Short mmCIF file of C-alpha atoms and ligand atoms in Angstrom, two decimals:
data_model
loop_
_atom_site.label_atom_id
_atom_site.label_comp_id
_atom_site.label_asym_id
_atom_site.label_seq_id
_atom_site.Cartn_x
_atom_site.Cartn_y
_atom_site.Cartn_z
CA MET A 714 -146.56 -65.54 26.17
CA ALA A 715 -143.86 -68.13 25.44
CA PHE A 716 -143.20 -69.01 21.81
CA SER A 717 -141.25 -72.06 20.74
CA PRO A 718 -137.50 -71.68 21.23
CA LEU A 719 -137.28 -74.40 18.53
CA GLN A 720 -138.15 -71.73 15.95
CA VAL A 721 -134.35 -71.29 15.67
CA LEU A 722 -134.25 -74.45 13.56
CA SER A 723 -136.74 -73.32 10.90
CA ASP A 724 -135.34 -69.77 10.99
CA ALA A 725 -131.92 -71.23 10.17
CA LYS A 726 -133.35 -73.03 7.16
CA THR A 727 -135.08 -69.86 5.95
CA ARG A 728 -131.86 -67.86 6.29
CA GLY A 729 -129.64 -70.55 4.81
CA GLU A 730 -127.72 -70.90 8.08
CA GLN A 731 -126.33 -74.02 9.76
CA VAL A 732 -127.22 -75.12 13.29
CA ALA A 733 -125.07 -77.07 15.76
CA VAL A 734 -126.92 -79.55 17.98
CA VAL A 735 -125.38 -81.63 20.77
CA SER A 736 -126.90 -84.68 22.41
CA LEU A 737 -126.05 -84.42 26.13
CA TYR A 738 -127.47 -85.39 29.49
CA ASP A 739 -126.49 -83.18 32.43
CA ALA A 740 -126.71 -79.62 33.71
CA PRO A 741 -123.03 -78.51 33.67
CA THR A 742 -122.53 -79.84 30.13
CA ALA A 743 -125.71 -78.05 29.03
CA GLU A 744 -124.35 -74.83 30.51
CA ILE A 745 -120.99 -75.31 28.74
CA CYS A 746 -122.63 -75.99 25.36
CA CYS A 747 -125.09 -73.08 25.60
CA GLU A 748 -122.32 -70.66 26.45
CA ALA A 749 -120.10 -72.10 23.70
CA GLY A 750 -122.68 -71.24 21.02
CA VAL A 751 -124.50 -74.55 20.47
CA ASP A 752 -127.94 -73.78 18.98
CA CYS A 753 -130.05 -76.65 20.30
CA ILE A 754 -129.66 -79.50 22.79
CA LEU A 755 -131.01 -83.01 22.43
CA VAL A 756 -131.35 -85.25 25.47
CA GLY A 757 -131.00 -88.38 23.39
CA ASP A 758 -131.50 -92.00 24.34
CA SER A 759 -127.84 -92.35 23.29
CA MET A 760 -127.38 -91.69 27.03
CA GLY A 761 -127.71 -95.48 27.44
CA ASN A 762 -124.52 -96.13 25.50
CA ALA A 763 -122.67 -92.91 26.17
CA MET A 764 -123.27 -92.56 29.88
CA LEU A 765 -125.27 -95.34 31.53
CA GLY A 766 -123.02 -98.21 30.47
CA TYR A 767 -125.50 -100.18 28.35
CA ASP A 768 -124.28 -102.07 25.29
CA ASP A 769 -127.61 -101.80 23.48
CA PHE A 770 -129.94 -99.02 22.35
CA LEU A 771 -133.02 -100.42 24.08
CA SER A 772 -132.47 -100.34 27.84
CA VAL A 773 -133.02 -96.64 28.42
CA THR A 774 -136.31 -95.96 30.21
CA MET A 775 -138.71 -93.03 30.25
CA GLU A 776 -137.56 -92.32 33.82
CA ASP A 777 -133.95 -92.05 32.61
CA VAL A 778 -134.86 -89.56 29.89
CA LEU A 779 -137.14 -87.53 32.19
CA ARG A 780 -134.48 -87.22 34.91
CA HIS A 781 -131.79 -86.14 32.47
CA THR A 782 -134.08 -83.81 30.50
CA ALA A 783 -134.94 -81.99 33.73
CA ALA A 784 -131.23 -81.74 34.60
CA VAL A 785 -130.36 -80.37 31.16
CA ALA A 786 -133.25 -77.88 31.27
CA ARG A 787 -131.95 -76.58 34.62
CA GLY A 788 -128.43 -76.23 33.17
CA VAL A 789 -129.74 -74.28 30.18
CA LYS A 790 -131.78 -71.94 32.43
CA GLN A 791 -128.74 -71.25 34.61
CA SER A 792 -126.54 -70.52 31.58
CA ARG A 793 -125.96 -67.15 29.95
CA ARG A 794 -128.11 -68.36 27.00
CA PRO A 795 -131.32 -69.62 28.65
CA GLU A 796 -133.15 -69.38 25.33
CA VAL A 797 -131.39 -72.46 23.86
CA PRO A 798 -134.06 -75.09 23.06
CA VAL A 799 -134.05 -78.58 24.55
CA VAL A 800 -135.51 -81.63 22.79
CA GLY A 801 -136.25 -84.78 24.80
CA ASP A 802 -136.06 -88.21 23.17
CA LEU A 803 -138.81 -90.81 23.59
CA PRO A 804 -136.99 -94.11 24.31
CA PHE A 805 -137.72 -97.61 22.99
CA GLY A 806 -141.26 -98.79 23.66
CA SER A 807 -142.49 -95.46 25.02
CA TYR A 808 -144.77 -94.43 22.11
CA VAL A 809 -146.37 -97.66 20.96
CA SER A 810 -149.91 -96.30 21.31
CA PRO A 811 -151.04 -92.68 20.84
CA GLU A 812 -152.16 -92.61 24.51
CA GLN A 813 -148.72 -93.72 25.71
CA ALA A 814 -147.04 -91.21 23.37
CA ALA A 815 -149.30 -88.42 24.67
CA ARG A 816 -148.57 -89.25 28.31
CA ASN A 817 -144.81 -89.61 27.86
CA GLY A 818 -144.51 -86.61 25.53
CA ALA A 819 -146.42 -84.42 27.99
CA ASN A 820 -144.14 -85.55 30.81
CA LEU A 821 -141.06 -84.63 28.74
CA ILE A 822 -142.45 -81.14 28.12
CA ARG A 823 -143.26 -80.80 31.83
CA ALA A 824 -139.69 -81.85 32.62
CA GLY A 825 -138.46 -78.84 30.64
CA ALA A 826 -138.20 -79.99 27.01
CA HIS A 827 -139.37 -77.59 24.30
CA GLY A 828 -139.90 -80.44 21.86
CA VAL A 829 -140.01 -84.23 21.65
CA LYS A 830 -138.11 -86.55 19.28
CA LEU A 831 -139.21 -90.00 18.23
CA GLU A 832 -137.94 -92.52 15.69
CA GLY A 833 -139.53 -93.89 12.55
CA ALA A 834 -142.40 -93.35 10.14
CA GLY A 835 -144.38 -96.55 10.59
CA PRO A 836 -148.09 -96.48 11.48
CA SER A 837 -147.57 -96.18 15.25
CA ALA A 838 -144.82 -93.55 14.92
CA LEU A 839 -147.01 -91.47 12.59
CA ALA A 840 -149.98 -91.85 14.94
CA ALA A 841 -147.77 -90.75 17.84
CA VAL A 842 -146.56 -87.71 15.87
CA ARG A 843 -150.15 -86.70 14.97
CA THR A 844 -151.35 -87.09 18.55
CA LEU A 845 -148.48 -85.08 20.01
CA VAL A 846 -148.83 -82.37 17.34
CA GLU A 847 -152.56 -82.13 18.10
CA MET A 848 -151.64 -81.67 21.77
CA GLY A 849 -149.45 -78.73 20.73
CA ALA A 850 -146.02 -80.33 21.19
CA PRO A 851 -143.25 -79.60 18.65
CA ILE A 852 -142.09 -82.97 17.29
CA VAL A 853 -138.74 -83.87 15.73
CA GLY A 854 -138.75 -87.04 13.61
CA HIS A 855 -135.78 -89.40 13.19
CA LEU A 856 -135.10 -91.39 10.00
CA GLY A 857 -132.26 -93.40 8.48
CA PHE A 858 -130.42 -95.49 11.06
CA LYS A 859 -132.86 -95.73 13.95
CA PRO A 860 -130.96 -97.04 17.00
CA GLN A 861 -134.18 -98.36 18.57
CA SER A 862 -134.61 -100.68 15.54
CA SER A 863 -130.95 -101.68 15.44
CA LEU A 864 -131.73 -105.36 16.07
CA ARG A 865 -133.38 -105.42 12.62
CA TYR A 866 -130.45 -103.97 10.64
CA SER A 867 -127.58 -105.69 8.90
CA SER A 868 -125.71 -102.44 8.29
CA VAL A 869 -125.65 -98.90 9.68
CA VAL A 870 -125.83 -96.83 6.51
CA GLN A 871 -129.34 -96.29 5.15
CA GLY A 872 -130.49 -95.22 1.68
CA LYS A 873 -127.87 -97.18 -0.28
CA THR A 874 -130.11 -98.31 -3.13
CA ALA A 875 -132.50 -96.38 -5.37
CA GLY A 876 -135.44 -98.19 -3.75
CA ALA A 877 -134.23 -97.47 -0.21
CA ALA A 878 -133.58 -93.84 -1.15
CA SER A 879 -137.16 -93.46 -2.46
CA ARG A 880 -138.57 -95.05 0.70
CA LEU A 881 -136.61 -92.65 2.89
CA LEU A 882 -137.80 -89.65 0.88
CA GLN A 883 -141.40 -90.85 1.14
CA GLU A 884 -141.09 -91.38 4.91
CA ALA A 885 -139.68 -87.86 5.25
CA ARG A 886 -142.66 -86.44 3.34
CA GLU A 887 -145.06 -88.38 5.59
CA LEU A 888 -143.41 -87.09 8.77
CA GLU A 889 -143.57 -83.53 7.48
CA ALA A 890 -147.25 -83.99 6.55
CA ALA A 891 -147.92 -85.43 10.04
CA GLY A 892 -146.63 -82.17 11.53
CA CYS A 893 -142.95 -82.69 12.46
CA ILE A 894 -141.05 -79.42 12.84
CA ALA A 895 -137.65 -80.98 12.01
CA LEU A 896 -136.09 -84.31 11.08
CA VAL A 897 -132.95 -86.02 12.32
CA LEU A 898 -131.30 -88.01 9.51
CA GLU A 899 -128.84 -90.58 10.88
CA ALA A 900 -126.32 -92.46 8.71
CA VAL A 901 -128.15 -91.59 5.51
CA THR A 902 -126.30 -91.38 2.19
CA SER A 903 -125.44 -87.73 1.50
CA GLU A 904 -127.38 -87.48 -1.77
CA VAL A 905 -130.58 -88.69 -0.13
CA ALA A 906 -130.17 -86.37 2.87
CA ARG A 907 -129.58 -83.41 0.55
CA ARG A 908 -132.65 -84.23 -1.54
CA ILE A 909 -134.83 -84.58 1.58
CA THR A 910 -133.49 -81.24 2.86
CA GLU A 911 -134.22 -79.53 -0.46
CA GLU A 912 -137.66 -80.98 -0.94
CA LEU A 913 -139.06 -80.57 2.59
CA SER A 914 -139.85 -77.19 4.04
CA ILE A 915 -138.82 -78.30 7.57
CA PRO A 916 -135.11 -78.38 8.59
CA THR A 917 -133.02 -81.56 8.70
CA ILE A 918 -130.40 -82.28 11.35
CA GLY A 919 -127.80 -84.74 10.13
CA ILE A 920 -125.55 -87.20 11.90
CA GLY A 921 -123.55 -89.06 9.31
CA ALA A 922 -125.81 -87.62 6.59
CA GLY A 923 -123.37 -85.30 4.82
CA ALA A 924 -123.09 -81.53 4.62
CA GLY A 925 -126.42 -80.97 2.86
CA CYS A 926 -128.52 -80.84 6.05
CA VAL A 927 -129.52 -77.65 7.87
CA GLY A 928 -127.90 -78.79 11.10
CA GLN A 929 -125.42 -81.30 12.45
CA VAL A 930 -125.71 -83.24 15.71
CA LEU A 931 -123.06 -85.15 17.64
CA VAL A 932 -123.16 -86.98 20.95
CA TRP A 933 -121.24 -85.04 23.63
CA HIS A 934 -119.22 -88.03 24.84
CA ASP A 935 -118.09 -88.70 21.26
CA LEU A 936 -117.18 -85.12 20.46
CA VAL A 937 -115.07 -84.62 23.59
CA GLY A 938 -113.48 -88.08 23.46
CA LEU A 939 -115.12 -89.53 26.58
CA THR A 940 -116.64 -92.57 24.92
CA THR A 941 -115.19 -95.85 26.09
CA PRO A 942 -112.33 -97.05 23.86
CA ARG A 943 -113.96 -100.52 23.96
CA LYS A 944 -116.44 -99.24 21.36
CA LYS A 945 -115.37 -98.41 17.83
CA PRO A 946 -116.84 -95.00 17.00
CA PHE A 947 -119.09 -94.65 13.95
CA ARG A 948 -117.40 -93.08 10.94
CA PHE A 949 -119.48 -89.91 11.37
CA VAL A 950 -117.97 -89.12 14.77
CA LYS A 951 -115.45 -86.30 14.91
CA ARG A 952 -113.55 -86.00 18.19
CA TYR A 953 -112.78 -82.40 19.13
CA ALA A 954 -110.95 -83.11 22.42
CA ASP A 955 -109.30 -85.96 24.29
CA SER A 956 -111.03 -85.47 27.62
CA ARG A 957 -110.61 -89.14 28.51
CA ALA A 958 -106.85 -88.60 28.67
CA LEU A 959 -107.34 -85.34 30.58
CA PHE A 960 -109.71 -86.93 33.12
CA SER A 961 -107.49 -90.03 33.52
CA GLU A 962 -104.54 -87.78 34.31
CA ALA A 963 -106.60 -85.86 36.90
CA ALA A 964 -107.85 -89.08 38.54
CA ARG A 965 -104.31 -90.52 38.59
CA SER A 966 -102.87 -87.36 40.19
CA PHE A 967 -105.60 -87.36 42.85
CA ALA A 968 -105.04 -91.02 43.70
CA ASP A 969 -101.24 -90.56 43.78
CA GLU A 970 -101.48 -87.51 46.06
CA VAL A 971 -103.87 -89.25 48.46
CA HIS A 972 -101.65 -92.35 48.57
CA SER A 973 -98.51 -90.26 49.17
CA GLY A 974 -100.14 -87.89 51.68
CA ALA A 975 -99.63 -84.85 49.43
CA PHE A 976 -103.37 -84.12 49.51
CA PRO A 977 -105.05 -82.57 51.42
CA THR A 978 -102.90 -79.74 52.79
CA GLU A 979 -103.81 -76.99 55.30
CA GLU A 980 -105.45 -74.91 52.56
CA HIS A 981 -108.08 -77.59 51.90
CA GLY A 982 -109.44 -77.67 55.46
CA TRP A 983 -110.41 -75.60 58.50
CA ASN A 984 -108.94 -75.21 62.01
CA LEU A 985 -110.48 -74.43 65.35
CA PRO A 986 -109.50 -70.93 66.58
CA GLU A 987 -106.58 -71.23 69.04
CA THR A 988 -108.66 -70.21 72.11
CA GLU A 989 -111.43 -72.69 71.27
CA LEU A 990 -108.84 -75.37 70.71
CA GLU A 991 -107.33 -74.81 74.14
CA GLU A 992 -110.70 -74.78 75.83
CA TRP A 993 -111.73 -77.95 74.05
CA ARG A 994 -108.50 -79.74 74.94
CA ALA A 995 -108.91 -78.67 78.58
CA ARG A 996 -112.50 -79.94 78.57
CA GLU A 997 -111.74 -83.25 76.93
CA ASP A 998 -108.41 -84.01 78.52
CA GLY A 999 -109.18 -82.45 81.95
CA ARG A 1000 -106.13 -80.20 81.84
O1 KIV B 769 -130.05 -90.40 20.97
C1 KIV B 769 -129.41 -89.51 20.37
O2 KIV B 769 -128.52 -88.86 20.92
C2 KIV B 769 -129.77 -89.26 18.98
C3 KIV B 769 -128.85 -88.40 18.17
C4 KIV B 769 -127.57 -89.06 17.92
C5 KIV B 769 -129.52 -87.92 16.95
O3 KIV B 769 -130.74 -89.77 18.53
#
């Protein structure tokens, strides 16, 4: 009998512990993060910006998320911590009707996700949450800055007025009542995120929502410094490594060595045994 690996999130809230979540998209990175002690992995639609080269938050398709969720699930299984839960993100336009949400959510679970995330608390998002919960799928909500609605915003930070703060709190209550097992709060003022975390019984995972949440999530490419320098990172990003510089150096060394003939050397290839070589030469050259 398999129980939800996502229980780690609510257990953390009960115990007053913090959880680290990373949004990532491939098997080797999943393996690295599991073995490094990350508690939960999100296969977010941020893959569009971080990895697929899109400049918007809307171009990622269900096929993209399914392919990368399956890859991440394989990486987790092959790691030394195969119990780490994976949450798959429903991309823009993939949960407009409850039927569509049910079909796409089920496919994410079949691809290896232990839970499904979707954005918003409007009527169709709430209907999608209820349908998926009724199907038995653990659902993670997403409030505050919702990248899939970014065309409607004039600023990133959400919950900056008393009215906006009350609306966010009410949306959080509605998502909990609809059956969400956790909530992502993105670019939400710290006071509002803390109040939501205190009032709800489900855990909150913050990104730019202050230290009052149960967990924190960052996008892998941001945290290791792989994100293109053409894009100004959001204020909530903390870069823990400069892998762009590291990878550039490796690529430059490879190109230089190929151009100069320094790579490959004998040790990177194979030779015919001497006797076979002689026989082959005799055969080909008629000697
Ligand atoms: O798509 C994503 O990676 C996300 C996280 C940043 C929360 O939604």
